[in-house]
Every structure is written in structure tokens, then in C-alpha cells.
Amino acid sequence: MWQFTSPQKIIFGEDALDSLEELEGEKALIIAGQTVKRLGLIDKVSELLAEADIDVGVIDNIEPEPSIETVKAVAEIARDFEPDWIIGLGGGSSMDAAKAIWALYERPDLDVGDISPLETLGLRKKARFMCIPTTSGSGSEATWATVITDREGKVKRELASRELVPDVVILEPWLTSTMPPHLTASSGMDALTHAIEAYASNWRNDFSDTLAIKAIQMVFEYLPLAVSNGEDMVAREMMQNAATMAGMAFSNSFVGMAHAIGHSLGAIFGIDHGKAVALFLPHVIRYNGEVVSSRYAEILDALEIDFDFEEDAPNILAQALVELMMEIGLPCEICEMDIDWKDYEAELENLVERALMSSANLAGPREAEFDDYREIIVVAFGSLDKG
Ligand SMILES: [Fe+2]
């Protein structure tokens, strides 16, 4: 037995945001960060909600990698304001924060750590939950997971509950046109990594497969276009849809080793998440290829990339990814970034240990031990002189 959980309603395409004018409710609390505020997107959403006669409250200071303290403080504000809609507006951080804030608003008796797939939360007694992403990558708008940082314990808490999936997702293409090329590229590679890891996962299923394979095709076709011309609204729309579809796929079949190591690299060297997972993905594909080459062959078929033998598929797919990353201006090796080999080498053990602890190992197609991770992490550094 298995189950598939996804948002109840996804409103997408040109003018999707205008649907807010017809939203039914009395009070909405918008949860966003400073960038979204600066871009005027909070004002735009607030205006549309006002057209629907909805009172609007705004939280505009959600930090990247939101903390437990932020979540608790905003939940307190929500309890005073008593909204019947909680709206996460922005990238993964704002949407993740909004999920946890909503849970604590509904259940003041809960602690952040109580958000668990094993717990019945009983949400939706006070408010419904909406996500409006302004980036195309994290997939948070489609998932039932949230990552909240415990600054005291210096760890990221990976929390999840199927109840956290939004009631409504609005995918308005022009919202993502504010992303600069480098962010378009890295967030797009995050979406692609979600889809490829979901497709190779041990928990893959017919529903997630369909979404993942379509998302992979769309990213390969439209990410270079969105990076080279941010005003290409067709490319923006396709990338937005692909990112949400990839989110629905991995939310129901899980990610893998590229995320485990990417999280490590991000935590230790502060590398952007999408960039970090993409750096490891080709190496992880070669590693997993020993057991799931047929899955990678299916991806190549979907991409109409020729190959002669199934056992060649992992290598050819890995190469196609490297070429895509070069085309969109992302580094393909860690040595291309501002990281010195000596500093990297000094953190090798730490990188491996953190990767081994990641929940992203739960459903990977090939089990990995310390030395397997170590080898991938060393090879991914690249070919510059390590002396
Ligand atoms: Fe990711």
C-alpha cells in the first residue's frame, strides 16, 4: 500500500494571481521575506486580496533558512490576528516557514518538533493554507515537508506531515521573472535534481514517475531559455510548472544522495542549495547506475538522447547534465567556486558524516557507506591541482 498526497488546487498560467480577487475568506496573513517586499509583490497580492474584501496582515521579515524562534514568534502574531488564510509568498524559506507557522497557529499546544508524519495534527480548523512561489525550484509549494533551523542546536530540522500540503497553490509566471539568471539557473537545477532523484528512488511509484519524467523534459527544454531571457514568459511558465511537478514527485517518492551531500556542502561552505545538489548529481547518477541504469535509460529516452547500451546510460545522462550546467553558467566542479582544496579536505569527514545522517538516504536506490560518500565528495571537487 502506498499513498500520494498533493495540493488540492493548483491555479497556473498567465493571470493566475488574479484568482485572489475571488478568494473567499475574511482575513489573510501573508508570510514573506524582504526580497519579495522590495519587489513590490506583497503589495500586489495585498491589493488583490483587498478586492476580495479580505483583511490583510503582513509578515515581511522571514529570513533565509527560517529559525524556530521566527516560526514561534509569527505563530503568536497569527493567534492575535486570527486569519482564516495563511499565505506563504516567496521562495522555499518563506513557504517552509509558513507551513510551520500555520501548524503552530492551529495547534498552540504543539512544539515545532511535534510536526511529524506519525502525528495527527488536525489542521484546517482555523485557517486554510496557500502557497504562491516566486521562484521555480524548491517545490515547497507542493510538498508536505518543511525545513526549520534550530540555531541553538546548529541543525536543520527536517519536519513533515501530509497535512502540511497547501490547499491552494498559485503559479503566476511573471512572479518568477524577477529572479536573476544565476538564481533561475540554480533553482532550476534544484527542480531537475528533485525529479531525477524521485525517478530513481526506491519509493518511486506510477504517480510520481509520470510527474518526474515530464518535469525532467521540461527543465531540459526551458531552463536554458529562462536563464538567457528572463522575460520569456513561456519558459517561465514551463519552469514554474516543472518545479511544482517535481515537488509533487519527490514529495511522494523522495530525493537521494545528491540532496544528502548537497545539504552537507550547503551547511559547511554556505553554497546555494540548487547549485550544491547539482554539483553532486552527475556523480551520484554514476554511482547509482550500478543498480538503476534502466531508470536513467528511460530518462534518456524521454530526452531523445541516443545511447547504444543500457549500461552506458548513467554516464551519458551525467554528461548531459554537465553540458546543461555549462550552458546555464553554473559551476560543474567544486574547485570552480571559492573553495580551497585544503579547506575542503579538512572538512571531508564532516561532509561525509552529515551526508550519512541525512533523511535523504532513506529511499536511495543504492546504499552508500562512508567510503562511497567520501569518494563522490572527493571526485566532485574536480580536476584542479589539489596540491
Ligand atoms: Fe532540493
Short mmCIF file of C-alpha atoms and ligand atoms in Angstrom, two decimals:
data_model
loop_
_atom_site.label_atom_id
_atom_site.label_comp_id
_atom_site.label_asym_id
_atom_site.label_seq_id
_atom_site.Cartn_x
_atom_site.Cartn_y
_atom_site.Cartn_z
CA MET A 1 0.00 0.00 0.00
CA TRP A 2 1.18 3.49 -0.76
CA GLN A 3 -0.37 6.91 -0.89
CA PHE A 4 0.07 10.04 -2.96
CA THR A 5 -0.53 13.47 -1.44
CA SER A 6 -0.69 16.69 -3.45
CA PRO A 7 -2.17 20.20 -3.24
CA GLN A 8 -5.94 20.30 -3.51
CA LYS A 9 -5.98 23.02 -6.16
CA ILE A 10 -3.25 24.41 -8.42
CA ILE A 11 -4.11 27.61 -10.30
CA PHE A 12 -1.49 28.18 -13.00
CA GLY A 13 -0.66 30.19 -16.09
CA GLU A 14 -0.97 33.84 -17.09
CA ASP A 15 -3.18 35.88 -14.73
CA ALA A 16 -3.40 33.05 -12.19
CA LEU A 17 -2.74 35.61 -9.45
CA ASP A 18 -5.96 37.44 -10.34
CA SER A 19 -7.88 34.49 -8.89
CA LEU A 20 -7.14 36.07 -5.48
CA GLU A 21 -9.82 38.65 -6.25
CA GLU A 22 -12.38 35.90 -5.84
CA LEU A 23 -10.93 34.22 -2.78
CA GLU A 24 -13.48 33.50 -0.09
CA GLY A 25 -12.46 34.41 3.42
CA GLU A 26 -12.19 37.22 5.95
CA LYS A 27 -8.57 37.60 6.99
CA ALA A 28 -5.35 36.52 5.34
CA LEU A 29 -1.86 36.57 6.84
CA ILE A 30 0.86 36.89 4.18
CA ILE A 31 4.19 35.39 5.18
CA ALA A 32 7.12 36.61 3.12
CA GLY A 33 10.70 37.87 3.18
CA GLN A 34 12.38 41.18 2.46
CA THR A 35 13.22 40.49 -1.20
CA VAL A 36 9.59 39.85 -2.06
CA LYS A 37 8.66 43.02 -0.21
CA ARG A 38 11.29 45.06 -2.08
CA LEU A 39 9.99 43.76 -5.40
CA GLY A 40 6.51 45.04 -4.55
CA LEU A 41 4.99 41.56 -4.66
CA ILE A 42 3.43 41.79 -1.19
CA ASP A 43 1.65 44.99 -2.23
CA LYS A 44 0.36 43.33 -5.39
CA VAL A 45 -1.01 40.31 -3.51
CA SER A 46 -2.48 42.56 -0.80
CA GLU A 47 -4.29 44.67 -3.41
CA LEU A 48 -5.88 41.62 -4.99
CA LEU A 49 -6.97 40.29 -1.59
CA ALA A 50 -8.49 43.70 -0.78
CA GLU A 51 -10.59 43.34 -3.95
CA ALA A 52 -11.99 40.20 -2.36
CA ASP A 53 -12.82 42.18 0.82
CA ILE A 54 -10.23 40.26 2.78
CA ASP A 55 -8.35 41.98 5.63
CA VAL A 56 -4.64 41.50 5.14
CA GLY A 57 -1.90 41.10 7.71
CA VAL A 58 1.72 41.03 6.55
CA ILE A 59 4.84 39.42 7.94
CA ASP A 60 7.69 40.56 5.71
CA ASN A 61 10.82 39.60 7.59
CA ILE A 62 11.15 35.84 7.17
CA GLU A 63 14.86 35.16 6.92
CA PRO A 64 16.52 32.63 4.60
CA GLU A 65 16.62 29.29 6.42
CA PRO A 66 13.95 30.36 8.92
CA SER A 67 14.50 29.60 12.58
CA ILE A 68 12.34 28.01 15.25
CA GLU A 69 12.28 31.39 17.02
CA THR A 70 10.86 33.13 13.95
CA VAL A 71 8.20 30.47 13.49
CA LYS A 72 7.11 30.69 17.14
CA ALA A 73 7.04 34.49 17.16
CA VAL A 74 4.95 34.73 13.98
CA ALA A 75 2.57 31.99 15.17
CA GLU A 76 1.95 34.19 18.20
CA ILE A 77 1.13 37.15 15.93
CA ALA A 78 -1.19 34.89 13.91
CA ARG A 79 -3.04 33.91 17.07
CA ASP A 80 -3.76 37.60 17.77
CA PHE A 81 -4.77 38.34 14.16
CA GLU A 82 -6.89 35.17 13.72
CA PRO A 83 -6.62 34.75 9.93
CA ASP A 84 -8.66 32.19 8.04
CA TRP A 85 -5.99 32.05 5.33
CA ILE A 86 -2.23 31.68 5.81
CA ILE A 87 -0.36 32.56 2.62
CA GLY A 88 3.29 31.65 2.08
CA LEU A 89 4.65 34.05 -0.56
CA GLY A 90 8.20 33.74 -1.87
CA GLY A 91 10.85 31.06 -2.21
CA GLY A 92 11.31 27.84 -0.25
CA SER A 93 12.22 29.59 3.01
CA SER A 94 9.04 31.66 3.23
CA MET A 95 6.82 28.77 2.22
CA ASP A 96 8.54 26.41 4.67
CA ALA A 97 8.19 28.97 7.46
CA ALA A 98 4.52 29.50 6.58
CA LYS A 99 3.84 25.76 6.90
CA ALA A 100 5.29 25.59 10.41
CA ILE A 101 3.67 28.89 11.45
CA TRP A 102 0.31 27.64 10.25
CA ALA A 103 0.72 24.37 12.22
CA LEU A 104 1.61 26.24 15.43
CA TYR A 105 -1.19 28.76 14.89
CA GLU A 106 -3.69 25.93 14.60
CA ARG A 107 -2.16 23.98 17.46
CA PRO A 108 -0.67 26.29 20.12
CA ASP A 109 -0.03 23.22 22.26
CA LEU A 110 2.49 21.88 19.74
CA ASP A 111 6.21 22.41 19.56
CA VAL A 112 7.91 22.64 16.15
CA GLY A 113 9.44 19.20 16.73
CA ASP A 114 5.95 17.69 17.09
CA ILE A 115 5.34 18.15 13.36
CA SER A 116 5.78 14.56 12.26
CA PRO A 117 4.26 12.12 9.78
CA LEU A 118 3.39 9.94 12.78
CA GLU A 119 1.32 12.65 14.48
CA THR A 120 -2.27 13.63 13.62
CA LEU A 121 -2.13 17.43 13.70
CA GLY A 122 -5.79 18.17 12.98
CA LEU A 123 -5.05 21.28 10.91
CA ARG A 124 -7.57 23.38 8.96
CA LYS A 125 -9.78 24.10 11.97
CA LYS A 126 -8.83 27.81 11.92
CA ALA A 127 -7.34 28.52 8.51
CA ARG A 128 -6.60 27.16 5.09
CA PHE A 129 -3.14 27.30 3.62
CA MET A 130 -1.98 28.79 0.32
CA CYS A 131 1.44 28.97 -1.33
CA ILE A 132 2.44 31.47 -4.02
CA PRO A 133 6.01 30.69 -5.12
CA THR A 134 8.16 33.45 -6.62
CA THR A 135 10.99 31.07 -7.58
CA SER A 136 10.91 27.86 -9.63
CA GLY A 137 12.85 25.22 -7.81
CA SER A 138 12.26 24.29 -4.19
CA GLY A 139 8.90 22.65 -4.88
CA SER A 140 7.90 23.54 -1.31
CA GLU A 141 4.50 24.65 -2.63
CA ALA A 142 3.76 21.02 -3.50
CA THR A 143 5.38 19.12 -0.66
CA TRP A 144 4.42 18.10 2.86
CA ALA A 145 7.86 18.84 4.25
CA THR A 146 9.37 21.91 5.89
CA VAL A 147 12.93 22.63 6.96
CA ILE A 148 13.30 24.83 10.03
CA THR A 149 16.67 25.79 11.52
CA ASP A 150 17.42 25.14 15.16
CA ARG A 151 20.07 27.82 15.69
CA GLU A 152 20.74 26.74 19.26
CA GLY A 153 21.42 23.14 18.26
CA LYS A 154 23.01 24.30 14.96
CA VAL A 155 20.94 21.80 12.98
CA LYS A 156 18.26 21.96 10.35
CA ARG A 157 15.10 20.18 11.45
CA GLU A 158 13.53 18.25 8.58
CA LEU A 159 9.86 18.13 9.55
CA ALA A 160 6.95 16.61 7.67
CA SER A 161 3.24 15.94 7.84
CA ARG A 162 0.90 15.11 4.98
CA GLU A 163 -1.45 17.73 6.46
CA LEU A 164 1.04 20.49 5.53
CA VAL A 165 0.35 20.25 1.79
CA PRO A 166 -1.30 23.52 0.70
CA ASP A 167 -4.99 23.76 -0.06
CA VAL A 168 -4.27 26.15 -2.92
CA VAL A 169 -1.14 26.86 -4.97
CA ILE A 170 -0.99 29.81 -7.34
CA LEU A 171 1.63 29.63 -10.10
CA GLU A 172 1.76 33.04 -11.76
CA PRO A 173 4.62 33.06 -14.32
CA TRP A 174 5.55 36.76 -14.11
CA LEU A 175 6.26 36.43 -10.38
CA THR A 176 9.35 34.38 -11.21
CA SER A 177 10.59 36.84 -13.84
CA THR A 178 12.13 38.85 -11.00
CA MET A 179 14.73 36.11 -10.49
CA PRO A 180 18.21 36.99 -11.84
CA PRO A 181 19.84 34.46 -14.23
CA HIS A 182 22.06 32.81 -11.60
CA LEU A 183 19.08 32.16 -9.31
CA THR A 184 16.96 30.96 -12.22
CA ALA A 185 19.78 28.53 -13.06
CA SER A 186 20.42 27.18 -9.57
CA SER A 187 16.76 26.89 -8.57
CA GLY A 188 16.00 25.22 -11.90
CA MET A 189 18.74 22.65 -11.25
CA ASP A 190 17.22 22.04 -7.81
CA ALA A 191 13.94 21.17 -9.54
CA LEU A 192 15.73 18.90 -12.00
CA THR A 193 17.57 17.15 -9.18
CA HIS A 194 14.25 16.57 -7.38
CA ALA A 195 12.79 15.00 -10.49
CA ILE A 196 15.79 12.79 -11.34
CA GLU A 197 16.25 11.61 -7.74
CA ALA A 198 12.50 10.96 -7.44
CA TYR A 199 12.59 8.89 -10.64
CA ALA A 200 15.44 6.71 -9.36
CA SER A 201 14.16 6.42 -5.77
CA ASN A 202 13.23 3.13 -4.14
CA TRP A 203 9.91 4.73 -3.19
CA ARG A 204 9.09 5.72 -6.77
CA ASN A 205 5.58 4.96 -7.93
CA ASP A 206 3.45 5.34 -11.05
CA PHE A 207 2.14 8.75 -10.00
CA SER A 208 5.49 10.27 -9.07
CA ASP A 209 7.16 8.75 -12.16
CA THR A 210 4.78 10.50 -14.52
CA LEU A 211 5.32 13.88 -12.93
CA ALA A 212 9.08 13.40 -12.62
CA ILE A 213 9.71 12.39 -16.22
CA LYS A 214 7.62 15.25 -17.61
CA ALA A 215 9.38 17.71 -15.29
CA ILE A 216 12.79 16.44 -16.49
CA GLN A 217 11.81 17.00 -20.14
CA MET A 218 10.52 20.49 -19.38
CA VAL A 219 13.61 21.59 -17.43
CA PHE A 220 15.98 20.42 -20.17
CA GLU A 221 13.95 22.32 -22.76
CA TYR A 222 13.02 25.50 -20.93
CA LEU A 223 15.68 26.19 -18.28
CA PRO A 224 18.27 27.47 -20.79
CA LEU A 225 15.59 29.73 -22.30
CA ALA A 226 14.52 31.10 -18.91
CA VAL A 227 18.16 31.78 -17.97
CA SER A 228 19.06 33.50 -21.23
CA ASN A 229 15.91 35.62 -21.34
CA GLY A 230 14.13 36.18 -18.04
CA GLU A 231 11.26 37.87 -19.87
CA ASP A 232 10.42 34.71 -21.84
CA MET A 233 7.07 34.05 -20.16
CA VAL A 234 6.55 30.71 -21.87
CA ALA A 235 9.85 29.48 -20.44
CA ARG A 236 8.99 30.97 -17.03
CA GLU A 237 5.61 29.25 -17.03
CA MET A 238 7.05 25.90 -18.07
CA MET A 239 9.77 26.12 -15.40
CA GLN A 240 7.23 27.03 -12.75
CA ASN A 241 5.01 24.10 -13.68
CA ALA A 242 8.02 21.77 -13.88
CA ALA A 243 9.27 22.79 -10.43
CA THR A 244 5.86 22.17 -8.86
CA MET A 245 5.50 18.84 -10.66
CA ALA A 246 8.97 17.81 -9.49
CA GLY A 247 7.90 18.86 -5.98
CA MET A 248 4.83 16.64 -6.19
CA ALA A 249 7.04 13.79 -7.43
CA PHE A 250 9.72 13.93 -4.74
CA SER A 251 7.21 14.70 -2.01
CA ASN A 252 5.78 11.25 -2.70
CA SER A 253 8.89 9.27 -3.62
CA PHE A 254 11.75 11.19 -2.01
CA VAL A 255 15.12 12.55 -3.02
CA GLY A 256 18.50 10.85 -2.68
CA MET A 257 22.26 11.13 -2.25
CA ALA A 258 22.71 14.37 -4.22
CA HIS A 259 20.48 16.04 -1.65
CA ALA A 260 22.23 14.32 1.25
CA ILE A 261 25.64 15.65 0.15
CA GLY A 262 24.25 18.93 -1.15
CA HIS A 263 22.83 19.68 2.29
CA SER A 264 26.26 18.93 3.79
CA LEU A 265 28.07 21.23 1.38
CA GLY A 266 25.47 23.94 1.93
CA ALA A 267 25.73 23.73 5.70
CA ILE A 268 29.53 23.73 5.85
CA PHE A 269 30.51 26.03 2.97
CA GLY A 270 27.32 28.10 2.61
CA ILE A 271 26.76 27.05 -1.01
CA ASP A 272 23.34 27.80 -2.54
CA HIS A 273 21.14 24.69 -2.32
CA GLY A 274 20.36 24.25 -6.03
CA LYS A 275 23.98 24.73 -7.01
CA ALA A 276 25.13 22.31 -4.32
CA VAL A 277 22.82 19.42 -5.21
CA ALA A 278 23.51 19.86 -8.94
CA LEU A 279 27.27 19.63 -8.39
CA PHE A 280 26.90 16.14 -6.98
CA LEU A 281 24.08 14.83 -9.17
CA PRO A 282 26.24 13.57 -12.09
CA HIS A 283 28.48 11.66 -9.68
CA VAL A 284 25.51 10.22 -7.80
CA ILE A 285 23.98 9.07 -11.10
CA ARG A 286 27.20 7.24 -11.98
CA TYR A 287 27.22 5.64 -8.52
CA ASN A 288 23.55 4.61 -8.61
CA GLY A 289 23.92 3.50 -12.22
CA GLU A 290 25.19 0.14 -10.95
CA VAL A 291 21.66 -0.69 -9.80
CA VAL A 292 19.25 1.61 -11.68
CA SER A 293 20.77 2.06 -15.14
CA SER A 294 17.38 1.17 -16.68
CA ARG A 295 15.80 4.17 -14.96
CA TYR A 296 18.44 6.50 -16.35
CA ALA A 297 17.99 4.88 -19.77
CA GLU A 298 14.29 5.74 -19.58
CA ILE A 299 15.18 9.36 -18.82
CA LEU A 300 17.49 9.45 -21.86
CA ASP A 301 14.67 8.03 -24.00
CA ALA A 302 12.35 10.77 -22.74
CA LEU A 303 15.02 13.36 -23.60
CA GLU A 304 15.60 11.75 -27.01
CA ILE A 305 19.30 11.35 -26.25
CA ASP A 306 20.84 8.39 -28.12
CA PHE A 307 22.74 5.58 -26.46
CA ASP A 308 23.72 2.08 -27.55
CA PHE A 309 23.77 0.07 -24.34
CA GLU A 310 21.78 0.45 -21.14
CA GLU A 311 24.94 0.29 -19.03
CA ASP A 312 26.15 3.46 -20.77
CA ALA A 313 23.03 5.39 -19.74
CA PRO A 314 24.26 6.70 -16.35
CA ASN A 315 27.40 8.16 -17.88
CA ILE A 316 25.59 9.72 -20.82
CA LEU A 317 22.93 11.25 -18.57
CA ALA A 318 25.63 12.58 -16.22
CA GLN A 319 27.39 14.16 -19.21
CA ALA A 320 24.12 15.72 -20.44
CA LEU A 321 23.71 17.32 -17.01
CA VAL A 322 27.23 18.72 -17.07
CA GLU A 323 26.55 20.22 -20.51
CA LEU A 324 23.29 21.75 -19.26
CA MET A 325 25.06 23.28 -16.26
CA MET A 326 27.75 24.74 -18.52
CA GLU A 327 25.08 26.16 -20.84
CA ILE A 328 23.31 27.95 -17.99
CA GLY A 329 26.53 29.22 -16.42
CA LEU A 330 26.72 27.06 -13.30
CA PRO A 331 29.95 25.55 -11.99
CA CYS A 332 30.34 21.84 -12.74
CA GLU A 333 33.09 21.19 -10.20
CA ILE A 334 33.55 22.45 -6.67
CA CYS A 335 37.05 23.73 -7.49
CA GLU A 336 35.42 26.30 -9.79
CA MET A 337 33.99 28.04 -6.73
CA ASP A 338 35.73 29.94 -3.97
CA ILE A 339 36.65 26.80 -2.05
CA ASP A 340 40.26 25.86 -1.48
CA TRP A 341 41.17 22.14 -1.63
CA LYS A 342 42.91 22.33 1.76
CA ASP A 343 39.75 23.70 3.40
CA TYR A 344 37.65 21.13 1.57
CA GLU A 345 39.95 18.28 2.53
CA ALA A 346 39.86 19.38 6.17
CA GLU A 347 36.06 19.07 6.12
CA LEU A 348 35.85 15.76 4.23
CA GLU A 349 34.96 13.68 7.26
CA ASN A 350 32.41 16.24 8.40
CA LEU A 351 30.85 16.36 4.92
CA VAL A 352 30.51 12.57 4.85
CA GLU A 353 29.16 12.30 8.40
CA ARG A 354 26.49 14.90 7.75
CA ALA A 355 25.51 13.26 4.46
CA LEU A 356 25.19 9.89 6.17
CA MET A 357 22.81 11.37 8.75
CA SER A 358 20.51 12.93 6.14
CA SER A 359 16.99 11.59 5.78
CA ALA A 360 17.64 11.71 2.02
CA ASN A 361 19.33 8.32 2.45
CA LEU A 362 16.03 6.65 3.32
CA ALA A 363 14.94 5.77 -0.19
CA GLY A 364 18.09 5.92 -2.30
CA PRO A 365 18.38 3.10 -4.82
CA ARG A 366 21.88 2.08 -3.73
CA GLU A 367 23.05 2.04 -0.17
CA ALA A 368 26.11 4.14 0.48
CA GLU A 369 28.66 3.85 3.25
CA PHE A 370 31.34 6.21 4.48
CA ASP A 371 33.88 5.39 1.76
CA ASP A 372 31.30 5.60 -1.03
CA TYR A 373 30.30 9.08 0.05
CA ARG A 374 33.91 10.10 0.56
CA GLU A 375 34.83 9.08 -2.97
CA ILE A 376 31.95 11.01 -4.52
CA ILE A 377 32.77 14.08 -2.46
CA VAL A 378 36.45 13.97 -3.46
CA VAL A 379 35.73 13.37 -7.16
CA ALA A 380 33.16 16.19 -7.22
CA PHE A 381 35.82 18.67 -6.14
CA GLY A 382 37.17 18.39 -9.65
CA SER A 383 40.34 18.30 -11.57
CA LEU A 384 42.24 21.41 -10.48
CA ASP A 385 45.58 20.94 -8.76
CA LYS A 386 44.86 19.73 -5.23
CA GLY A 387 48.43 20.38 -4.09
FE FE B 1 16.21 20.43 -3.31
#
